[in-house]
């Protein structure tokens, strides 16, 4: 399983829509960790398509007050300083200590450089990929004057998604056809390893790999409850995706609205109670009155509560039957929806 704590540290890496993992207990680098040097075994790298360039990386570091342990891992972060590639951060795989002691050791591993990393990348920090202290999670340790690597990337995987139905009614299942093509030629990438999941399971996970078909497509069916979560698709690489797409599907709520009375004196207040499925908490529910033959105008607004319910106040302006409805404007990943119209008779 992919290290979830490492994914939580990848705030600068594109593709993710949400931070995964628990919040760190500390906002500063580990005061016991000293990074003495970082070395990259390449100055220039060329990588295209779904290929991965495996570049050795070495860190000399030490922990001042830590018991001897072979379990402590390190990760190296490189930030893009120039270039047009969509990937702005490169992260190494988990580096193991291969020489020395915990207080003065050498950690080695690889940078898995992918084609979306196009530009110059400079080592910026080192992350402790382990719970060095129970319950604590330090921020990455900055590296001054770290080495750089120039990456020539291109023909990277472009991910698109087709949702069926295009707008998913709340409470209904749906499917997504994910397609992976060359961003430059448009040709499909077939038979490549990908992950397709939802929400907290997002992220490249080698235990859940599937493959695209000969058309570069993978179609997945989702439960109705998945529509409230982020849908994610990643072209697999370790420890982050080469490319991917994360989004919530467009949803259509059902709206019910019932006035507390069907007739009332002109100018009096008539509460209108209702609910919206989803629920789209915090979105607006607008009470609208029909003017003329077809013009609906908003005459009141309420906020949808956590229960999905809302309360609005109608106020009959004249004698006779007055048509009303409740409309929710597009909000979050919900499209505009309205209730059936109802009437309140002014007397």
Tab-separated table of C-alpha atoms in Angstrom:
chain	number	residue	atom	x	y	z
A	1	UNK	CA	0.000	0.000	0.000
A	2	UNK	CA	1.213	3.481	-0.805
A	3	UNK	CA	2.464	5.363	2.242
A	4	UNK	CA	-0.506	7.637	3.098
A	5	UNK	CA	1.615	9.881	5.268
A	6	UNK	CA	3.923	10.597	2.332
A	7	UNK	CA	0.910	11.471	0.181
A	8	UNK	CA	-0.198	13.927	2.848
A	9	UNK	CA	3.113	15.724	2.405
A	10	UNK	CA	2.716	16.100	-1.351
A	11	UNK	CA	0.707	19.319	-1.142
A	12	UNK	CA	2.767	20.826	-3.963
A	13	UNK	CA	2.217	17.909	-6.315
A	14	UNK	CA	-0.670	18.409	-8.767
A	15	UNK	CA	-3.468	15.853	-9.342
A	16	UNK	CA	-4.695	15.573	-5.777
A	17	UNK	CA	-7.859	17.311	-4.784
A	18	UNK	CA	-7.665	16.631	-1.113
A	19	UNK	CA	-4.954	16.152	1.507
A	20	UNK	CA	-4.786	12.520	2.565
A	21	UNK	CA	-3.826	11.477	6.080
A	22	UNK	CA	-3.836	13.129	9.478
A	23	UNK	CA	-2.607	16.656	10.188
A	24	UNK	CA	0.956	16.843	11.525
A	25	UNK	CA	1.392	17.539	15.208
A	26	UNK	CA	4.235	19.952	14.514
A	27	UNK	CA	4.691	22.750	11.970
A	28	UNK	CA	8.504	22.812	12.051
A	29	UNK	CA	11.259	20.546	10.710
A	30	UNK	CA	12.579	17.859	13.043
A	31	UNK	CA	15.243	19.629	15.163
A	32	UNK	CA	17.119	16.339	15.581
A	33	UNK	CA	17.569	15.785	11.839
A	34	UNK	CA	20.615	17.243	10.083
A	35	UNK	CA	20.920	16.839	6.314
A	36	UNK	CA	24.598	17.012	5.386
A	37	UNK	CA	24.358	16.477	1.625
A	38	UNK	CA	22.132	15.245	-1.206
A	39	UNK	CA	23.580	13.784	-4.416
A	40	UNK	CA	21.739	12.938	-7.653
A	41	UNK	CA	23.409	10.552	-10.067
A	42	UNK	CA	22.361	12.505	-13.182
A	43	UNK	CA	22.455	16.055	-14.499
A	44	UNK	CA	20.179	15.522	-17.510
A	45	UNK	CA	17.301	13.099	-18.017
A	46	UNK	CA	15.096	12.442	-21.059
A	47	UNK	CA	11.811	10.621	-20.489
A	48	UNK	CA	8.704	10.361	-22.688
A	49	UNK	CA	5.284	8.711	-22.680
A	50	UNK	CA	4.723	6.316	-19.790
A	51	UNK	CA	8.427	5.554	-19.380
A	52	UNK	CA	10.097	6.166	-16.015
A	53	UNK	CA	13.734	7.216	-15.559
A	54	UNK	CA	15.203	5.644	-12.427
A	55	UNK	CA	17.914	7.953	-11.113
A	56	UNK	CA	19.928	7.013	-7.990
A	57	UNK	CA	19.878	9.544	-5.122
A	58	UNK	CA	22.010	9.575	-1.968
A	59	UNK	CA	21.438	11.467	1.275
A	60	UNK	CA	23.964	11.848	4.059
A	61	UNK	CA	22.142	12.738	7.249
A	62	UNK	CA	21.812	11.982	10.923
A	63	UNK	CA	19.450	12.170	13.905
A	64	UNK	CA	20.961	13.651	17.057
A	65	UNK	CA	18.649	11.997	19.579
A	66	UNK	CA	17.192	8.831	18.107
A	67	UNK	CA	17.714	5.172	19.010
A	68	UNK	CA	19.464	3.045	16.420
A	69	UNK	CA	16.869	1.839	13.923
A	70	UNK	CA	16.965	0.462	10.395
A	71	UNK	CA	13.320	1.421	9.867
A	72	UNK	CA	13.759	5.171	9.453
A	73	UNK	CA	13.224	6.179	5.823
A	74	UNK	CA	13.870	9.479	4.038
A	75	UNK	CA	12.316	11.087	0.966
A	76	UNK	CA	13.905	13.800	-1.151
A	77	UNK	CA	11.779	16.592	-2.636
A	78	UNK	CA	12.743	18.469	-5.807
A	79	UNK	CA	10.870	21.623	-6.842
A	80	UNK	CA	10.676	22.850	-10.435
A	81	UNK	CA	12.596	26.100	-10.876
A	82	UNK	CA	11.931	26.497	-14.610
A	83	UNK	CA	10.194	24.749	-17.473
A	84	UNK	CA	6.646	24.143	-18.733
A	85	UNK	CA	5.868	20.633	-17.443
A	86	UNK	CA	2.634	20.011	-15.500
A	87	UNK	CA	4.461	18.300	-12.621
A	88	UNK	CA	5.963	20.857	-10.235
A	89	UNK	CA	7.444	18.525	-7.603
A	90	UNK	CA	9.443	15.303	-7.832
A	91	UNK	CA	9.595	13.046	-4.784
A	92	UNK	CA	11.990	10.159	-4.362
A	93	UNK	CA	10.975	6.674	-3.352
A	94	UNK	CA	11.534	5.833	0.312
A	95	UNK	CA	15.309	5.861	0.886
A	96	UNK	CA	16.788	3.167	3.138
A	97	UNK	CA	19.866	3.617	5.283
A	98	UNK	CA	22.594	1.575	3.592
A	99	UNK	CA	25.674	2.726	5.522
A	100	UNK	CA	26.689	4.364	8.783
A	101	UNK	CA	24.582	4.864	11.881
A	102	UNK	CA	21.324	6.626	12.657
A	103	UNK	CA	23.395	9.573	13.910
A	104	UNK	CA	25.665	9.689	10.841
A	105	UNK	CA	24.377	7.598	7.991
A	106	UNK	CA	23.862	7.276	4.271
A	107	UNK	CA	20.394	6.758	2.812
A	108	UNK	CA	20.047	5.608	-0.805
A	109	UNK	CA	17.247	4.990	-3.288
A	110	UNK	CA	15.892	6.335	-6.561
A	111	UNK	CA	14.099	9.255	-8.130
A	112	UNK	CA	11.450	7.851	-10.440
A	113	UNK	CA	11.247	10.691	-12.965
A	114	UNK	CA	8.203	10.741	-15.246
A	115	UNK	CA	7.367	12.509	-18.514
A	116	UNK	CA	5.172	15.187	-16.899
A	117	UNK	CA	8.303	16.493	-15.158
A	118	UNK	CA	9.578	18.754	-17.916
A	119	UNK	CA	12.032	21.422	-16.771
A	120	UNK	CA	14.741	22.020	-14.190
A	121	UNK	CA	14.198	20.536	-10.733
A	122	UNK	CA	16.230	21.459	-7.650
A	123	UNK	CA	16.451	19.543	-4.364
A	124	UNK	CA	14.554	21.637	-1.816
A	125	UNK	CA	13.924	19.465	1.252
A	126	UNK	CA	14.139	16.048	2.880
A	127	UNK	CA	11.172	14.375	4.512
A	128	UNK	CA	11.255	11.773	7.283
A	129	UNK	CA	9.094	8.998	5.875
A	130	UNK	CA	8.515	7.347	9.226
A	131	UNK	CA	6.964	8.116	12.618
A	132	UNK	CA	10.287	9.067	14.172
A	133	UNK	CA	8.469	9.941	17.388
A	134	UNK	CA	5.089	8.309	18.208
A	135	UNK	CA	2.260	10.747	17.468
A	136	UNK	CA	4.550	13.324	15.863
A	137	UNK	CA	4.949	14.340	12.243
A	138	UNK	CA	7.609	16.883	11.432
A	139	UNK	CA	7.592	19.185	8.448
A	140	UNK	CA	10.202	18.473	5.716
A	141	UNK	CA	13.724	19.732	6.442
A	142	UNK	CA	14.924	22.428	3.981
A	143	UNK	CA	18.068	21.757	1.942
A	144	UNK	CA	20.275	24.740	1.111
A	145	UNK	CA	22.017	24.778	-2.290
A	146	UNK	CA	20.685	21.367	-3.284
A	147	UNK	CA	21.657	19.815	-6.636
A	148	UNK	CA	19.502	20.150	-9.773
A	149	UNK	CA	18.515	17.890	-12.647
A	150	UNK	CA	17.293	18.970	-16.084
A	151	UNK	CA	14.387	16.868	-17.343
A	152	UNK	CA	13.340	16.685	-20.967
A	153	UNK	CA	9.820	15.304	-20.727
A	154	UNK	CA	7.011	15.038	-23.229
A	155	UNK	CA	4.332	12.920	-24.892
A	156	UNK	CA	2.922	12.467	-21.433
A	157	UNK	CA	-0.352	10.666	-20.642
A	158	UNK	CA	-3.409	12.918	-20.825
A	159	UNK	CA	-6.437	11.684	-18.876
A	160	UNK	CA	-10.054	12.465	-19.824
A	161	UNK	CA	-13.300	11.221	-18.301
A	162	UNK	CA	-16.817	10.639	-19.628
A	163	UNK	CA	-19.507	10.282	-16.952
A	164	UNK	CA	-22.697	8.292	-17.654
A	165	UNK	CA	-25.232	9.718	-17.113
A	166	UNK	CA	-23.706	13.166	-17.717
A	167	UNK	CA	-25.475	14.492	-14.630
A	168	UNK	CA	-25.927	11.911	-11.865
A	169	UNK	CA	-29.239	12.064	-9.951
A	170	UNK	CA	-28.661	11.837	-6.204
A	171	UNK	CA	-29.148	8.232	-5.117
A	172	UNK	CA	-28.338	6.705	-8.509
A	173	UNK	CA	-25.241	4.729	-9.595
A	174	UNK	CA	-23.091	5.848	-12.505
A	175	UNK	CA	-20.042	4.905	-14.549
A	176	UNK	CA	-16.951	6.724	-15.775
A	177	UNK	CA	-15.055	5.923	-18.954
A	178	UNK	CA	-11.485	6.978	-18.301
A	179	UNK	CA	-9.286	7.445	-21.383
A	180	UNK	CA	-5.487	7.865	-21.522
A	181	UNK	CA	-3.921	9.395	-24.635
A	182	UNK	CA	-0.631	10.979	-25.692
A	183	UNK	CA	-0.989	14.701	-24.976
A	184	UNK	CA	0.857	15.523	-28.216
A	185	UNK	CA	-0.350	12.946	-30.758
A	186	UNK	CA	-3.699	11.941	-29.248
A	187	UNK	CA	-2.875	8.244	-29.668
A	188	UNK	CA	-4.120	5.928	-26.888
A	189	UNK	CA	-1.854	4.424	-24.257
A	190	UNK	CA	-3.061	0.827	-24.086
A	191	UNK	CA	-2.237	-1.777	-21.485
A	192	UNK	CA	-0.740	0.672	-18.985
A	193	UNK	CA	-1.086	0.359	-15.217
A	194	UNK	CA	-3.586	2.736	-13.636
A	195	UNK	CA	-5.660	3.110	-10.469
A	196	UNK	CA	-9.292	4.254	-10.362
A	197	UNK	CA	-10.831	4.904	-6.972
A	198	UNK	CA	-12.650	7.402	-4.774
A	199	UNK	CA	-11.796	9.864	-2.038
A	200	UNK	CA	-9.469	8.606	0.729
A	201	UNK	CA	-8.267	5.759	-1.490
A	202	UNK	CA	-7.007	8.186	-4.139
A	203	UNK	CA	-3.342	7.967	-4.985
A	204	UNK	CA	-1.089	5.533	-6.848
A	205	UNK	CA	-1.568	2.217	-5.047
A	206	UNK	CA	0.268	-0.756	-6.526
A	207	UNK	CA	-2.051	-3.189	-4.721
A	208	UNK	CA	-5.040	-1.973	-6.756
A	209	UNK	CA	-3.596	-1.722	-10.257
A	210	UNK	CA	-5.706	-2.354	-13.349
A	211	UNK	CA	-4.890	-1.759	-17.013
A	212	UNK	CA	-6.315	0.241	-19.892
A	213	UNK	CA	-7.666	-1.678	-22.881
A	214	UNK	CA	-6.409	-1.519	-26.484
A	215	UNK	CA	-8.198	1.832	-26.912
A	216	UNK	CA	-6.482	3.298	-23.862
A	217	UNK	CA	-9.772	3.130	-21.950
A	218	UNK	CA	-10.814	1.820	-18.550
A	219	UNK	CA	-14.497	1.930	-17.578
A	220	UNK	CA	-15.526	1.670	-13.951
A	221	UNK	CA	-18.961	1.425	-12.329
A	222	UNK	CA	-19.594	3.403	-9.133
A	223	UNK	CA	-22.116	3.141	-6.337
A	224	UNK	CA	-24.607	5.960	-5.742
A	225	UNK	CA	-22.761	6.946	-2.557
A	226	UNK	CA	-19.518	7.454	-4.499
A	227	UNK	CA	-20.993	10.544	-6.169
A	228	UNK	CA	-20.479	12.518	-2.965
A	229	UNK	CA	-16.757	11.754	-3.021
A	230	UNK	CA	-13.839	12.686	-5.254
A	231	UNK	CA	-13.400	10.316	-8.194
A	232	UNK	CA	-9.757	9.822	-9.044
A	233	UNK	CA	-7.745	8.174	-11.781
A	234	UNK	CA	-3.964	7.947	-11.770
A	235	UNK	CA	-1.401	6.624	-14.225
A	236	UNK	CA	0.743	4.619	-11.849
A	237	UNK	CA	4.245	5.563	-10.778
A	238	UNK	CA	6.033	5.278	-7.434
A	239	UNK	CA	5.516	7.232	-5.203
A	240	UNK	CA	3.189	9.570	-7.145
A	241	UNK	CA	1.236	9.447	-10.397
A	242	UNK	CA	2.683	10.277	-13.807
A	243	UNK	CA	-0.603	11.921	-14.684
A	244	UNK	CA	-4.173	11.823	-13.476
A	245	UNK	CA	-7.556	13.427	-13.008
A	246	UNK	CA	-9.499	13.969	-9.785
A	247	UNK	CA	-13.004	15.450	-9.693
A	248	UNK	CA	-16.529	15.121	-8.338
A	249	UNK	CA	-19.243	14.141	-10.788
A	250	UNK	CA	-22.035	16.657	-11.509
A	251	UNK	CA	-25.112	15.793	-9.414
A	252	UNK	CA	-28.816	16.544	-9.666
A	253	UNK	CA	-30.703	16.986	-6.396
A	254	UNK	CA	-34.342	16.275	-5.806
A	255	UNK	CA	-36.185	19.192	-4.161
A	256	UNK	CA	-39.433	19.054	-2.233
A	257	UNK	CA	-41.208	22.141	-0.890
A	258	UNK	CA	-44.517	22.310	0.985
A	259	UNK	CA	-46.156	25.519	2.270
A	260	UNK	CA	-47.509	25.347	5.814
A	261	UNK	CA	-50.804	26.729	4.480
A	262	UNK	CA	-52.324	26.757	1.015
A	263	UNK	CA	-54.169	30.019	1.627
A	264	UNK	CA	-53.383	33.082	3.744
A	265	UNK	CA	-54.260	36.723	4.101
A	266	UNK	CA	-52.496	39.073	1.732
A	267	UNK	CA	-49.241	40.298	3.339
A	268	UNK	CA	-49.074	37.512	5.950
A	269	UNK	CA	-46.104	35.148	6.313
A	270	UNK	CA	-46.427	31.536	5.170
A	271	UNK	CA	-43.472	29.264	6.079
A	272	UNK	CA	-42.387	26.933	3.285
A	273	UNK	CA	-40.532	23.854	4.500
A	274	UNK	CA	-38.597	21.532	2.267
A	275	UNK	CA	-35.566	19.368	1.708
A	276	UNK	CA	-32.890	18.828	-0.939
A	277	UNK	CA	-31.283	15.443	-1.498
A	278	UNK	CA	-27.528	15.090	-1.345
A	279	UNK	CA	-27.545	17.060	0.773
A	280	UNK	CA	-25.808	20.148	-0.685
A	281	UNK	CA	-24.985	21.598	2.727
A	282	UNK	CA	-24.417	25.364	2.685
A	283	UNK	CA	-25.916	25.873	-0.777
A	284	UNK	CA	-28.781	28.291	-1.322
A	285	UNK	CA	-32.463	27.505	-1.718
A	286	UNK	CA	-34.348	30.336	-3.418
A	287	UNK	CA	-38.074	30.814	-3.092
A	288	UNK	CA	-39.348	32.054	-6.455
A	289	UNK	CA	-42.695	33.560	-7.447
A	290	UNK	CA	-44.135	33.466	-10.951
A	291	UNK	CA	-44.588	36.868	-12.568
A	292	UNK	CA	-46.678	36.928	-15.700
A	293	UNK	CA	-46.727	33.774	-17.795
A	294	UNK	CA	-43.138	32.564	-17.479
A	295	UNK	CA	-40.865	34.831	-15.416
A	296	UNK	CA	-39.738	33.410	-12.087
A	297	UNK	CA	-38.289	35.915	-9.616
A	298	UNK	CA	-36.524	35.172	-6.332
A	299	UNK	CA	-38.437	36.520	-3.337
A	300	UNK	CA	-36.527	34.790	-0.528
A	301	UNK	CA	-33.359	32.798	0.172
A	302	UNK	CA	-32.342	30.213	2.779
A	303	UNK	CA	-29.282	28.060	3.379
A	304	UNK	CA	-29.490	24.286	3.133
A	305	UNK	CA	-28.834	22.746	6.541
A	306	UNK	CA	-26.775	19.626	7.283
A	307	UNK	CA	-30.009	17.627	7.292
A	308	UNK	CA	-30.747	18.823	3.769
A	309	UNK	CA	-33.741	20.787	5.021
A	310	UNK	CA	-34.546	24.473	4.606
A	311	UNK	CA	-37.265	26.949	5.591
A	312	UNK	CA	-38.419	29.889	3.481
A	313	UNK	CA	-41.124	32.489	3.986
A	314	UNK	CA	-43.726	33.256	1.336
A	315	UNK	CA	-45.843	36.399	1.556
A	316	UNK	CA	-48.916	36.514	-0.726
A	317	UNK	CA	-48.963	39.924	-2.436
A	318	UNK	CA	-52.477	39.850	-3.857
A	319	UNK	CA	-55.744	37.957	-3.797
A	320	UNK	CA	-55.888	34.808	-5.896
A	321	UNK	CA	-53.691	31.802	-6.600
A	322	UNK	CA	-49.989	32.670	-6.630
A	323	UNK	CA	-47.515	30.109	-8.111
A	324	UNK	CA	-44.254	29.477	-6.238
A	325	UNK	CA	-41.323	27.086	-6.549
A	326	UNK	CA	-37.979	26.509	-4.827
A	327	UNK	CA	-34.845	26.651	-6.964
A	328	UNK	CA	-31.290	25.719	-5.977
A	329	UNK	CA	-28.733	27.489	-8.228
A	330	UNK	CA	-25.683	25.455	-9.274
A	331	UNK	CA	-23.462	24.998	-6.230
A	332	UNK	CA	-20.403	22.868	-5.520
A	333	UNK	CA	-20.815	19.894	-7.896
A	334	UNK	CA	-24.613	20.189	-7.941
A	335	UNK	CA	-26.383	21.501	-11.033
A	336	UNK	CA	-29.353	23.871	-10.908
A	337	UNK	CA	-32.526	22.094	-9.768
A	338	UNK	CA	-36.051	23.126	-8.806
A	339	UNK	CA	-39.079	21.749	-7.003
A	340	UNK	CA	-42.515	21.278	-8.513
A	341	UNK	CA	-44.495	24.490	-8.454
A	342	UNK	CA	-47.165	24.980	-5.811
A	343	UNK	CA	-49.736	27.686	-5.140
A	344	UNK	CA	-50.684	29.793	-2.170
A	345	UNK	CA	-54.004	31.572	-2.449
A	346	UNK	CA	-54.053	35.134	-1.163
A	347	UNK	CA	-57.326	36.021	0.562
